[in-house]
Amino acid sequence: MKHFLNTDDMTREDLESLLDLSEEFVEVLDRTIPKVPALRGKTVAMLFFEPSTRTRLSFERAAKALSADTMSFSPSTSSLSKGESLKDTALTIKAMGADALVVRHKSTGAQWRIADWTGLPVLNAGDGAHQHPTQALLDALTIRQHFGTLDGLRIAIVGDIRHSRVARSDISTFSALGAEVTLVAPSTLLPVDLEGWPVKVAGSIDDVLDVDVIYLLRIQAERGGASVFPSLPEYVSRFGMTRERFGRLQENAIVMHPGPMNRGVEIAPEVADHPRARILEQVSNGVAVRMAVLFRLLGGEVHDD
Ligand code: NCD
């Protein structure tokens, strides 16, 4: 594995082997000294051209738990504001000795260009509305920990699917692992063309309250998501995970959200704080999953494929 850009072409075996490796790192993170020397001497650079709390800190924590050094780049305080191109920025960071680049960018495909320009391993931390592969892995790990498998599970993804890179990565990952995925959104927040997607579609959250996993998404206002439905109260009435709807879920069902949450919109505060909402477990698993991916890309000798 040279890069980690996309979940679409990953087989069930690829995914399961990454999840198994992630479980080993869950165990490492549980130790009194949660650190292994696997990537000592390596430097991982974080290039986040879009805002991030979880993903960026989680990659940083993952790199450090593997004993790698990290470097961070912030667009607002960098020479991007002086007109430096993406290519020159990436080559500059390479010239300082980075061994891998973790990149988030608003443009679909930016990471593929950076991989070509630099020749370094690139980890996609989100490109526009396209892909967010480590999010999909941490989501799959969280579901697998609860149910033992994704095989045969029914998963509903509810919200702004059109603008969601999380949904795109989750759909291919969940279905490759044997789950049945249903999308729930106003028609204006569904992708324009679902031809070939391994999904069903439902018109209201009330139609999917019998699933095993309800996965809620934020409306991506920064990508135009907020302008395409009438009002927030109307959105909540058809698509919000309210306390009342939570009470109608199956006893063993779980609620997930990639964060950041808009409490009171897609998820009621009481639901967000309930133990069957696995949102903070998702965050914790993110560190282990990112350790697994960094280790696969940079650790070489043990798990080289
Ligand atoms: C998501 C993202 O940035 O794609 N957040 C995350 O990485 N956990 C989802 C979002 O911004 O809504």
PDB file of C-alpha atoms and ligand atoms in Angstrom:
ATOM      1  CA  MET A   1       0.000   0.000   0.000  1.00  0.00           C
ATOM      2  CA  LYS A   2       1.650   3.233  -1.151  1.00  0.00           C
ATOM      3  CA  HIS A   3      -1.111   5.783  -0.417  1.00  0.00           C
ATOM      4  CA  PHE A   4      -4.393   5.825   1.459  1.00  0.00           C
ATOM      5  CA  LEU A   5      -6.705   7.909  -0.694  1.00  0.00           C
ATOM      6  CA  ASN A   6      -9.932   6.116  -1.371  1.00  0.00           C
ATOM      7  CA  THR A   7     -12.156   3.347  -0.036  1.00  0.00           C
ATOM      8  CA  ASP A   8     -13.777   2.509  -3.374  1.00  0.00           C
ATOM      9  CA  ASP A   9     -11.166   0.054  -4.557  1.00  0.00           C
ATOM     10  CA  MET A  10     -10.589  -1.670  -1.206  1.00  0.00           C
ATOM     11  CA  THR A  11     -11.614  -5.295  -0.946  1.00  0.00           C
ATOM     12  CA  ARG A  12     -13.226  -6.864   2.063  1.00  0.00           C
ATOM     13  CA  GLU A  13      -9.884  -8.559   2.858  1.00  0.00           C
ATOM     14  CA  ASP A  14      -7.994  -5.219   2.710  1.00  0.00           C
ATOM     15  CA  LEU A  15     -10.524  -3.622   5.018  1.00  0.00           C
ATOM     16  CA  GLU A  16     -10.661  -6.501   7.476  1.00  0.00           C
ATOM     17  CA  SER A  17      -6.904  -6.706   7.700  1.00  0.00           C
ATOM     18  CA  LEU A  18      -6.707  -2.944   8.444  1.00  0.00           C
ATOM     19  CA  LEU A  19      -9.429  -3.317  11.068  1.00  0.00           C
ATOM     20  CA  ASP A  20      -7.563  -6.236  12.674  1.00  0.00           C
ATOM     21  CA  LEU A  21      -4.380  -4.160  12.791  1.00  0.00           C
ATOM     22  CA  SER A  22      -6.369  -1.254  14.266  1.00  0.00           C
ATOM     23  CA  GLU A  23      -7.513  -3.552  17.084  1.00  0.00           C
ATOM     24  CA  GLU A  24      -3.865  -4.205  17.920  1.00  0.00           C
ATOM     25  CA  PHE A  25      -3.361  -0.468  18.251  1.00  0.00           C
ATOM     26  CA  VAL A  26      -6.501  -0.128  20.390  1.00  0.00           C
ATOM     27  CA  GLU A  27      -4.671  -2.450  22.770  1.00  0.00           C
ATOM     28  CA  VAL A  28      -1.474  -0.348  22.559  1.00  0.00           C
ATOM     29  CA  LEU A  29      -3.442   2.817  23.350  1.00  0.00           C
ATOM     30  CA  ASP A  30      -4.832   1.090  26.440  1.00  0.00           C
ATOM     31  CA  ARG A  31      -1.388   0.517  27.954  1.00  0.00           C
ATOM     32  CA  THR A  32       0.052   2.646  30.764  1.00  0.00           C
ATOM     33  CA  ILE A  33       2.582   3.966  28.267  1.00  0.00           C
ATOM     34  CA  PRO A  34       0.541   4.123  25.066  1.00  0.00           C
ATOM     35  CA  LYS A  35       3.427   4.294  22.664  1.00  0.00           C
ATOM     36  CA  VAL A  36       5.459   1.967  20.402  1.00  0.00           C
ATOM     37  CA  PRO A  37       8.717   2.761  18.579  1.00  0.00           C
ATOM     38  CA  ALA A  38       7.483   1.546  15.155  1.00  0.00           C
ATOM     39  CA  LEU A  39       7.975   4.808  13.248  1.00  0.00           C
ATOM     40  CA  ARG A  40      10.917   6.277  15.136  1.00  0.00           C
ATOM     41  CA  GLY A  41      12.884   8.592  12.839  1.00  0.00           C
ATOM     42  CA  LYS A  42       9.945   9.161  10.451  1.00  0.00           C
ATOM     43  CA  THR A  43       8.265  12.547  10.026  1.00  0.00           C
ATOM     44  CA  VAL A  44       4.580  12.922   9.225  1.00  0.00           C
ATOM     45  CA  ALA A  45       3.409  16.324   7.955  1.00  0.00           C
ATOM     46  CA  MET A  46      -0.175  17.512   8.402  1.00  0.00           C
ATOM     47  CA  LEU A  47      -1.486  19.756   5.620  1.00  0.00           C
ATOM     48  CA  PHE A  48      -5.001  20.842   6.509  1.00  0.00           C
ATOM     49  CA  PHE A  49      -6.372  23.356   4.025  1.00  0.00           C
ATOM     50  CA  GLU A  50      -9.850  23.053   5.606  1.00  0.00           C
ATOM     51  CA  PRO A  51     -10.825  23.299   9.280  1.00  0.00           C
ATOM     52  CA  SER A  52     -10.575  20.187  11.439  1.00  0.00           C
ATOM     53  CA  THR A  53     -10.645  19.282  15.108  1.00  0.00           C
ATOM     54  CA  ARG A  54     -10.872  15.501  15.301  1.00  0.00           C
ATOM     55  CA  THR A  55      -9.111  14.348  12.185  1.00  0.00           C
ATOM     56  CA  ARG A  56      -6.073  16.558  12.558  1.00  0.00           C
ATOM     57  CA  LEU A  57      -5.502  15.944  16.269  1.00  0.00           C
ATOM     58  CA  SER A  58      -6.187  12.271  15.820  1.00  0.00           C
ATOM     59  CA  PHE A  59      -3.577  11.886  13.062  1.00  0.00           C
ATOM     60  CA  GLU A  60      -1.140  13.802  15.218  1.00  0.00           C
ATOM     61  CA  ARG A  61      -1.796  11.613  18.223  1.00  0.00           C
ATOM     62  CA  ALA A  62      -1.535   8.497  16.038  1.00  0.00           C
ATOM     63  CA  ALA A  63       1.823   9.553  14.579  1.00  0.00           C
ATOM     64  CA  LYS A  64       3.201  10.334  18.040  1.00  0.00           C
ATOM     65  CA  ALA A  65       1.965   7.059  19.518  1.00  0.00           C
ATOM     66  CA  LEU A  66       4.051   5.363  16.812  1.00  0.00           C
ATOM     67  CA  SER A  67       7.031   7.572  17.837  1.00  0.00           C
ATOM     68  CA  ALA A  68       7.057   9.535  14.568  1.00  0.00           C
ATOM     69  CA  ASP A  69       7.754  13.267  14.550  1.00  0.00           C
ATOM     70  CA  THR A  70       5.071  15.595  13.211  1.00  0.00           C
ATOM     71  CA  MET A  71       4.994  18.903  11.365  1.00  0.00           C
ATOM     72  CA  SER A  72       1.907  21.029  10.910  1.00  0.00           C
ATOM     73  CA  PHE A  73       0.881  23.492   8.280  1.00  0.00           C
ATOM     74  CA  SER A  74      -1.925  26.074   8.680  1.00  0.00           C
ATOM     75  CA  PRO A  75      -3.125  27.833   5.545  1.00  0.00           C
ATOM     76  CA  SER A  76      -4.066  31.107   7.231  1.00  0.00           C
ATOM     77  CA  THR A  77      -0.592  31.701   8.687  1.00  0.00           C
ATOM     78  CA  SER A  78       1.340  30.277   5.727  1.00  0.00           C
ATOM     79  CA  SER A  79       2.678  31.674   2.450  1.00  0.00           C
ATOM     80  CA  LEU A  80      -0.486  30.454   0.708  1.00  0.00           C
ATOM     81  CA  SER A  81      -1.804  33.874   1.692  1.00  0.00           C
ATOM     82  CA  LYS A  82       1.126  35.314  -0.304  1.00  0.00           C
ATOM     83  CA  GLY A  83       0.045  33.410  -3.402  1.00  0.00           C
ATOM     84  CA  GLU A  84       2.203  30.271  -3.148  1.00  0.00           C
ATOM     85  CA  SER A  85       0.717  27.383  -5.127  1.00  0.00           C
ATOM     86  CA  LEU A  86      -0.400  24.048  -3.696  1.00  0.00           C
ATOM     87  CA  LYS A  87       2.365  22.306  -5.628  1.00  0.00           C
ATOM     88  CA  ASP A  88       5.119  24.592  -4.319  1.00  0.00           C
ATOM     89  CA  THR A  89       3.749  24.260  -0.792  1.00  0.00           C
ATOM     90  CA  ALA A  90       3.795  20.460  -1.004  1.00  0.00           C
ATOM     91  CA  LEU A  91       7.302  20.332  -2.526  1.00  0.00           C
ATOM     92  CA  THR A  92       8.580  22.729   0.151  1.00  0.00           C
ATOM     93  CA  ILE A  93       7.304  20.480   2.918  1.00  0.00           C
ATOM     94  CA  LYS A  94       8.853  17.461   1.202  1.00  0.00           C
ATOM     95  CA  ALA A  95      12.197  19.303   1.000  1.00  0.00           C
ATOM     96  CA  MET A  96      12.168  19.641   4.790  1.00  0.00           C
ATOM     97  CA  GLY A  97      12.214  15.887   5.139  1.00  0.00           C
ATOM     98  CA  ALA A  98       8.593  14.783   5.525  1.00  0.00           C
ATOM     99  CA  ASP A  99       8.157  11.031   4.961  1.00  0.00           C
ATOM    100  CA  ALA A 100       4.364  11.137   4.537  1.00  0.00           C
ATOM    101  CA  LEU A 101       1.708  13.804   4.033  1.00  0.00           C
ATOM    102  CA  VAL A 102      -1.715  13.839   5.679  1.00  0.00           C
ATOM    103  CA  VAL A 103      -3.838  16.152   3.554  1.00  0.00           C
ATOM    104  CA  ARG A 104      -7.294  17.713   3.820  1.00  0.00           C
ATOM    105  CA  HIS A 105      -8.404  19.956   0.979  1.00  0.00           C
ATOM    106  CA  LYS A 106     -11.665  21.409  -0.304  1.00  0.00           C
ATOM    107  CA  SER A 107     -10.995  20.279  -3.876  1.00  0.00           C
ATOM    108  CA  THR A 108     -11.814  16.751  -4.951  1.00  0.00           C
ATOM    109  CA  GLY A 109      -8.652  14.951  -6.008  1.00  0.00           C
ATOM    110  CA  ALA A 110      -6.113  17.403  -4.534  1.00  0.00           C
ATOM    111  CA  GLN A 111      -4.428  14.514  -2.692  1.00  0.00           C
ATOM    112  CA  TRP A 112      -3.895  12.565  -5.931  1.00  0.00           C
ATOM    113  CA  ARG A 113      -2.092  15.577  -7.447  1.00  0.00           C
ATOM    114  CA  ILE A 114       0.043  15.998  -4.338  1.00  0.00           C
ATOM    115  CA  ALA A 115       0.942  12.305  -4.461  1.00  0.00           C
ATOM    116  CA  ASP A 116       2.083  12.719  -8.089  1.00  0.00           C
ATOM    117  CA  TRP A 117       4.034  15.902  -7.454  1.00  0.00           C
ATOM    118  CA  THR A 118       5.866  14.723  -4.351  1.00  0.00           C
ATOM    119  CA  GLY A 119       6.119  10.946  -4.750  1.00  0.00           C
ATOM    120  CA  LEU A 120       5.505  10.704  -0.985  1.00  0.00           C
ATOM    121  CA  PRO A 121       2.879   8.484   0.636  1.00  0.00           C
ATOM    122  CA  VAL A 122      -0.284  10.586   0.965  1.00  0.00           C
ATOM    123  CA  LEU A 123      -3.129   9.967   3.401  1.00  0.00           C
ATOM    124  CA  ASN A 124      -6.434  11.521   2.438  1.00  0.00           C
ATOM    125  CA  ALA A 125      -7.957  13.298   5.449  1.00  0.00           C
ATOM    126  CA  GLY A 126     -10.895  14.514   3.339  1.00  0.00           C
ATOM    127  CA  ASP A 127     -11.077  15.905  -0.217  1.00  0.00           C
ATOM    128  CA  GLY A 128     -14.100  18.103  -0.881  1.00  0.00           C
ATOM    129  CA  ALA A 129     -17.298  16.061  -0.925  1.00  0.00           C
ATOM    130  CA  HIS A 130     -15.445  13.052  -2.286  1.00  0.00           C
ATOM    131  CA  GLN A 131     -13.631  10.753   0.181  1.00  0.00           C
ATOM    132  CA  HIS A 132     -12.649  10.487   3.853  1.00  0.00           C
ATOM    133  CA  PRO A 133     -11.248   6.964   4.047  1.00  0.00           C
ATOM    134  CA  THR A 134      -9.908   6.918   7.614  1.00  0.00           C
ATOM    135  CA  GLN A 135     -13.326   8.086   8.845  1.00  0.00           C
ATOM    136  CA  ALA A 136     -14.900   5.070   7.138  1.00  0.00           C
ATOM    137  CA  LEU A 137     -12.408   2.720   8.782  1.00  0.00           C
ATOM    138  CA  LEU A 138     -12.999   4.136  12.255  1.00  0.00           C
ATOM    139  CA  ASP A 139     -16.733   3.924  11.686  1.00  0.00           C
ATOM    140  CA  ALA A 140     -16.464   0.299  10.580  1.00  0.00           C
ATOM    141  CA  LEU A 141     -14.283  -0.507  13.594  1.00  0.00           C
ATOM    142  CA  THR A 142     -16.804   1.088  15.980  1.00  0.00           C
ATOM    143  CA  ILE A 143     -19.653  -0.920  14.446  1.00  0.00           C
ATOM    144  CA  ARG A 144     -17.629  -4.151  14.453  1.00  0.00           C
ATOM    145  CA  GLN A 145     -16.767  -3.700  18.127  1.00  0.00           C
ATOM    146  CA  HIS A 146     -20.450  -3.432  19.009  1.00  0.00           C
ATOM    147  CA  PHE A 147     -21.926  -6.124  16.759  1.00  0.00           C
ATOM    148  CA  GLY A 148     -18.902  -8.377  16.123  1.00  0.00           C
ATOM    149  CA  THR A 149     -19.352  -7.998  12.346  1.00  0.00           C
ATOM    150  CA  LEU A 150     -20.921  -5.729   9.732  1.00  0.00           C
ATOM    151  CA  ASP A 151     -22.137  -8.697   7.748  1.00  0.00           C
ATOM    152  CA  GLY A 152     -25.924  -8.626   7.427  1.00  0.00           C
ATOM    153  CA  LEU A 153     -26.345  -5.410   9.419  1.00  0.00           C
ATOM    154  CA  ARG A 154     -28.739  -2.709   8.287  1.00  0.00           C
ATOM    155  CA  ILE A 155     -27.260   0.775   8.396  1.00  0.00           C
ATOM    156  CA  ALA A 156     -29.097   4.042   7.634  1.00  0.00           C
ATOM    157  CA  ILE A 157     -27.118   7.167   6.764  1.00  0.00           C
ATOM    158  CA  VAL A 158     -29.257  10.243   7.362  1.00  0.00           C
ATOM    159  CA  GLY A 159     -28.622  13.850   6.335  1.00  0.00           C
ATOM    160  CA  ASP A 160     -26.632  15.832   3.811  1.00  0.00           C
ATOM    161  CA  ILE A 161     -25.347  12.956   1.724  1.00  0.00           C
ATOM    162  CA  ARG A 162     -24.843  15.018  -1.410  1.00  0.00           C
ATOM    163  CA  HIS A 163     -22.041  17.072   0.151  1.00  0.00           C
ATOM    164  CA  SER A 164     -20.618  14.363   2.401  1.00  0.00           C
ATOM    165  CA  ARG A 165     -17.243  12.747   1.843  1.00  0.00           C
ATOM    166  CA  VAL A 166     -17.950  10.699   4.967  1.00  0.00           C
ATOM    167  CA  ALA A 167     -21.059   9.174   3.351  1.00  0.00           C
ATOM    168  CA  ARG A 168     -19.182   8.316   0.140  1.00  0.00           C
ATOM    169  CA  SER A 169     -16.404   6.516   2.000  1.00  0.00           C
ATOM    170  CA  ASP A 170     -18.802   4.876   4.453  1.00  0.00           C
ATOM    171  CA  ILE A 171     -21.135   3.527   1.771  1.00  0.00           C
ATOM    172  CA  SER A 172     -18.424   1.597  -0.068  1.00  0.00           C
ATOM    173  CA  THR A 173     -16.777   0.414   3.151  1.00  0.00           C
ATOM    174  CA  PHE A 174     -19.973  -0.730   4.887  1.00  0.00           C
ATOM    175  CA  SER A 175     -21.252  -2.513   1.803  1.00  0.00           C
ATOM    176  CA  ALA A 176     -17.889  -4.173   1.087  1.00  0.00           C
ATOM    177  CA  LEU A 177     -18.073  -5.526   4.638  1.00  0.00           C
ATOM    178  CA  GLY A 178     -21.513  -7.015   4.000  1.00  0.00           C
ATOM    179  CA  ALA A 179     -23.900  -4.400   5.429  1.00  0.00           C
ATOM    180  CA  GLU A 180     -27.021  -3.122   3.705  1.00  0.00           C
ATOM    181  CA  VAL A 181     -27.010   0.687   3.475  1.00  0.00           C
ATOM    182  CA  THR A 182     -30.081   2.927   3.210  1.00  0.00           C
ATOM    183  CA  LEU A 183     -29.757   6.657   2.540  1.00  0.00           C
ATOM    184  CA  VAL A 184     -32.260   9.058   4.078  1.00  0.00           C
ATOM    185  CA  ALA A 185     -32.320  12.712   3.007  1.00  0.00           C
ATOM    186  CA  PRO A 186     -34.434  15.393   1.377  1.00  0.00           C
ATOM    187  CA  SER A 187     -34.125  14.800  -2.382  1.00  0.00           C
ATOM    188  CA  THR A 188     -32.100  18.024  -2.675  1.00  0.00           C
ATOM    189  CA  LEU A 189     -29.475  16.585  -0.316  1.00  0.00           C
ATOM    190  CA  LEU A 190     -29.137  13.269  -2.134  1.00  0.00           C
ATOM    191  CA  PRO A 191     -26.483  12.855  -4.831  1.00  0.00           C
ATOM    192  CA  VAL A 192     -27.863  13.803  -8.239  1.00  0.00           C
ATOM    193  CA  ASP A 193     -27.290  10.300  -9.621  1.00  0.00           C
ATOM    194  CA  LEU A 194     -27.299   7.166  -7.479  1.00  0.00           C
ATOM    195  CA  GLU A 195     -26.874   4.801 -10.423  1.00  0.00           C
ATOM    196  CA  GLY A 196     -24.514   2.018  -9.403  1.00  0.00           C
ATOM    197  CA  TRP A 197     -24.413   2.940  -5.704  1.00  0.00           C
ATOM    198  CA  PRO A 198     -24.951  -0.084  -3.444  1.00  0.00           C
ATOM    199  CA  VAL A 199     -27.770   1.626  -1.515  1.00  0.00           C
ATOM    200  CA  LYS A 200     -31.494   1.879  -0.977  1.00  0.00           C
ATOM    201  CA  VAL A 201     -33.215   5.216  -0.389  1.00  0.00           C
ATOM    202  CA  ALA A 202     -35.904   6.189   2.156  1.00  0.00           C
ATOM    203  CA  GLY A 203     -37.818   9.446   2.389  1.00  0.00           C
ATOM    204  CA  SER A 204     -37.979   9.958   6.158  1.00  0.00           C
ATOM    205  CA  ILE A 205     -36.048   8.875   9.222  1.00  0.00           C
ATOM    206  CA  ASP A 206     -39.282   7.288  10.485  1.00  0.00           C
ATOM    207  CA  ASP A 207     -38.941   4.671   7.716  1.00  0.00           C
ATOM    208  CA  VAL A 208     -35.601   3.382   9.056  1.00  0.00           C
ATOM    209  CA  LEU A 209     -36.033   3.257  12.833  1.00  0.00           C
ATOM    210  CA  ASP A 210     -35.759  -0.549  12.735  1.00  0.00           C
ATOM    211  CA  VAL A 211     -32.110  -0.572  11.535  1.00  0.00           C
ATOM    212  CA  ASP A 212     -29.052  -1.634  13.552  1.00  0.00           C
ATOM    213  CA  VAL A 213     -27.104   1.592  13.048  1.00  0.00           C
ATOM    214  CA  ILE A 214     -28.361   5.135  12.490  1.00  0.00           C
ATOM    215  CA  TYR A 215     -25.537   7.291  11.137  1.00  0.00           C
ATOM    216  CA  LEU A 216     -26.311  11.023  11.276  1.00  0.00           C
ATOM    217  CA  LEU A 217     -24.661  13.717   9.182  1.00  0.00           C
ATOM    218  CA  ARG A 218     -24.392  17.466   9.612  1.00  0.00           C
ATOM    219  CA  ILE A 219     -25.775  19.762   6.929  1.00  0.00           C
ATOM    220  CA  GLN A 220     -22.660  21.017   5.143  1.00  0.00           C
ATOM    221  CA  ALA A 221     -23.493  24.721   5.012  1.00  0.00           C
ATOM    222  CA  GLU A 222     -20.010  25.546   3.685  1.00  0.00           C
ATOM    223  CA  ARG A 223     -20.661  23.361   0.623  1.00  0.00           C
ATOM    224  CA  GLY A 224     -24.123  24.785  -0.046  1.00  0.00           C
ATOM    225  CA  GLY A 225     -26.124  22.232   1.945  1.00  0.00           C
ATOM    226  CA  ALA A 226     -28.082  24.772   3.964  1.00  0.00           C
ATOM    227  CA  SER A 227     -29.654  26.530   0.984  1.00  0.00           C
ATOM    228  CA  VAL A 228     -31.554  23.579  -0.431  1.00  0.00           C
ATOM    229  CA  PHE A 229     -34.270  22.810   2.108  1.00  0.00           C
ATOM    230  CA  PRO A 230     -37.022  25.046   3.456  1.00  0.00           C
ATOM    231  CA  SER A 231     -36.287  25.441   7.179  1.00  0.00           C
ATOM    232  CA  LEU A 232     -34.490  23.822  10.097  1.00  0.00           C
ATOM    233  CA  PRO A 233     -37.705  22.900  11.989  1.00  0.00           C
ATOM    234  CA  GLU A 234     -38.984  21.194   8.854  1.00  0.00           C
ATOM    235  CA  TYR A 235     -35.673  19.340   8.490  1.00  0.00           C
ATOM    236  CA  VAL A 236     -35.831  18.178  12.114  1.00  0.00           C
ATOM    237  CA  SER A 237     -39.415  17.018  11.703  1.00  0.00           C
ATOM    238  CA  ARG A 238     -38.504  14.605   8.874  1.00  0.00           C
ATOM    239  CA  PHE A 239     -34.837  13.819   9.442  1.00  0.00           C
ATOM    240  CA  GLY A 240     -33.829  14.720  13.012  1.00  0.00           C
ATOM    241  CA  MET A 241     -32.899  12.040  15.577  1.00  0.00           C
ATOM    242  CA  THR A 242     -35.178  13.310  18.309  1.00  0.00           C
ATOM    243  CA  ARG A 243     -35.540  11.804  21.769  1.00  0.00           C
ATOM    244  CA  GLU A 244     -38.892  10.355  20.801  1.00  0.00           C
ATOM    245  CA  ARG A 245     -37.474   8.618  17.721  1.00  0.00           C
ATOM    246  CA  PHE A 246     -34.524   7.349  19.719  1.00  0.00           C
ATOM    247  CA  GLY A 247     -37.038   5.619  22.003  1.00  0.00           C
ATOM    248  CA  ARG A 248     -38.399   3.726  18.985  1.00  0.00           C
ATOM    249  CA  LEU A 249     -35.043   2.249  17.899  1.00  0.00           C
ATOM    250  CA  GLN A 250     -34.249  -1.424  18.453  1.00  0.00           C
ATOM    251  CA  GLU A 251     -32.836  -2.154  21.882  1.00  0.00           C
ATOM    252  CA  ASN A 252     -29.356  -2.975  20.605  1.00  0.00           C
ATOM    253  CA  ALA A 253     -29.206  -0.281  17.897  1.00  0.00           C
ATOM    254  CA  ILE A 254     -26.511   2.385  18.011  1.00  0.00           C
ATOM    255  CA  VAL A 255     -26.351   6.000  16.882  1.00  0.00           C
ATOM    256  CA  MET A 256     -23.253   7.405  15.204  1.00  0.00           C
ATOM    257  CA  HIS A 257     -22.051  10.805  13.980  1.00  0.00           C
ATOM    258  CA  PRO A 258     -18.662  11.810  12.528  1.00  0.00           C
ATOM    259  CA  GLY A 259     -18.739  15.205  14.257  1.00  0.00           C
ATOM    260  CA  PRO A 260     -18.932  18.125  14.370  1.00  0.00           C
ATOM    261  CA  MET A 261     -22.525  17.799  15.624  1.00  0.00           C
ATOM    262  CA  ASN A 262     -25.195  20.434  15.414  1.00  0.00           C
ATOM    263  CA  ARG A 263     -27.135  19.542  18.544  1.00  0.00           C
ATOM    264  CA  GLY A 264     -30.830  20.140  18.186  1.00  0.00           C
ATOM    265  CA  VAL A 265     -30.696  19.808  14.398  1.00  0.00           C
ATOM    266  CA  GLU A 266     -29.674  16.340  13.171  1.00  0.00           C
ATOM    267  CA  ILE A 267     -29.337  14.996  16.725  1.00  0.00           C
ATOM    268  CA  ALA A 268     -31.115  15.876  19.988  1.00  0.00           C
ATOM    269  CA  PRO A 269     -28.709  16.669  22.857  1.00  0.00           C
ATOM    270  CA  GLU A 270     -30.105  13.796  24.977  1.00  0.00           C
ATOM    271  CA  VAL A 271     -29.427  11.344  22.165  1.00  0.00           C
ATOM    272  CA  ALA A 272     -25.901  12.663  21.605  1.00  0.00           C
ATOM    273  CA  ASP A 273     -25.098  12.057  25.273  1.00  0.00           C
ATOM    274  CA  HIS A 274     -26.722   8.616  25.516  1.00  0.00           C
ATOM    275  CA  PRO A 275     -24.422   5.578  25.953  1.00  0.00           C
ATOM    276  CA  ARG A 276     -25.852   4.035  22.789  1.00  0.00           C
ATOM    277  CA  ALA A 277     -24.552   7.040  20.845  1.00  0.00           C
ATOM    278  CA  ARG A 278     -21.037   5.865  19.961  1.00  0.00           C
ATOM    279  CA  ILE A 279     -19.717   9.273  18.937  1.00  0.00           C
ATOM    280  CA  LEU A 280     -16.817   9.464  21.399  1.00  0.00           C
ATOM    281  CA  GLU A 281     -15.918   5.803  20.759  1.00  0.00           C
ATOM    282  CA  GLN A 282     -15.672   6.771  17.092  1.00  0.00           C
ATOM    283  CA  VAL A 283     -13.225   9.520  18.069  1.00  0.00           C
ATOM    284  CA  SER A 284     -11.119   7.160  20.216  1.00  0.00           C
ATOM    285  CA  ASN A 285     -11.074   4.525  17.483  1.00  0.00           C
ATOM    286  CA  GLY A 286      -9.888   7.182  15.050  1.00  0.00           C
ATOM    287  CA  VAL A 287      -6.484   7.228  16.720  1.00  0.00           C
ATOM    288  CA  ALA A 288      -6.014   3.444  16.447  1.00  0.00           C
ATOM    289  CA  VAL A 289      -7.195   3.348  12.838  1.00  0.00           C
ATOM    290  CA  ARG A 290      -4.831   6.155  11.834  1.00  0.00           C
ATOM    291  CA  MET A 291      -1.989   4.354  13.586  1.00  0.00           C
ATOM    292  CA  ALA A 292      -2.800   1.279  11.497  1.00  0.00           C
ATOM    293  CA  VAL A 293      -2.786   3.228   8.234  1.00  0.00           C
ATOM    294  CA  LEU A 294       0.421   5.132   9.067  1.00  0.00           C
ATOM    295  CA  PHE A 295       2.061   1.881  10.080  1.00  0.00           C
ATOM    296  CA  ARG A 296       1.033   0.183   6.824  1.00  0.00           C
ATOM    297  CA  LEU A 297       2.399   3.062   4.754  1.00  0.00           C
ATOM    298  CA  LEU A 298       5.588   3.760   6.659  1.00  0.00           C
ATOM    299  CA  GLY A 299       6.299   0.759   8.855  1.00  0.00           C
ATOM    300  CA  GLY A 300       7.101  -1.463   5.886  1.00  0.00           C
ATOM    301  CA  GLU A 301       8.872  -4.544   7.013  1.00  0.00           C
ATOM    302  CA  VAL A 302       6.237  -6.339   9.089  1.00  0.00           C
ATOM    303  CA  HIS A 303       3.047  -5.800   7.081  1.00  0.00           C
ATOM    304  CA  ASP A 304       4.379  -4.854   3.661  1.00  0.00           C
ATOM    305  CA  ASP A 305       1.956  -5.524   0.826  1.00  0.00           C
TER     306      ASP A 305
HETATM  307  C1  NCD B   1     -16.308  15.415   8.796  1.00  0.00           C
HETATM  308  C2  NCD B   1     -15.495  15.999   7.692  1.00  0.00           C
HETATM  309  O1  NCD B   1     -14.733  16.942   7.862  1.00  0.00           O
HETATM  310  O2  NCD B   1     -15.626  15.453   6.613  1.00  0.00           O
HETATM  311  N1  NCD B   1     -15.781  15.500  10.047  1.00  0.00           N
HETATM  312  C3  NCD B   1     -14.785  14.628  10.421  1.00  0.00           C
HETATM  313  O3  NCD B   1     -13.760  14.522   9.795  1.00  0.00           O
HETATM  314  N2  NCD B   1     -15.017  13.880  11.495  1.00  0.00           N
HETATM  315  C4  NCD B   1     -17.752  15.681   8.714  1.00  0.00           C
HETATM  316  C5  NCD B   1     -18.242  17.100   8.714  1.00  0.00           C
HETATM  317  O4  NCD B   1     -17.505  18.056   8.611  1.00  0.00           O
HETATM  318  O5  NCD B   1     -19.452  17.228   8.823  1.00  0.00           O
END
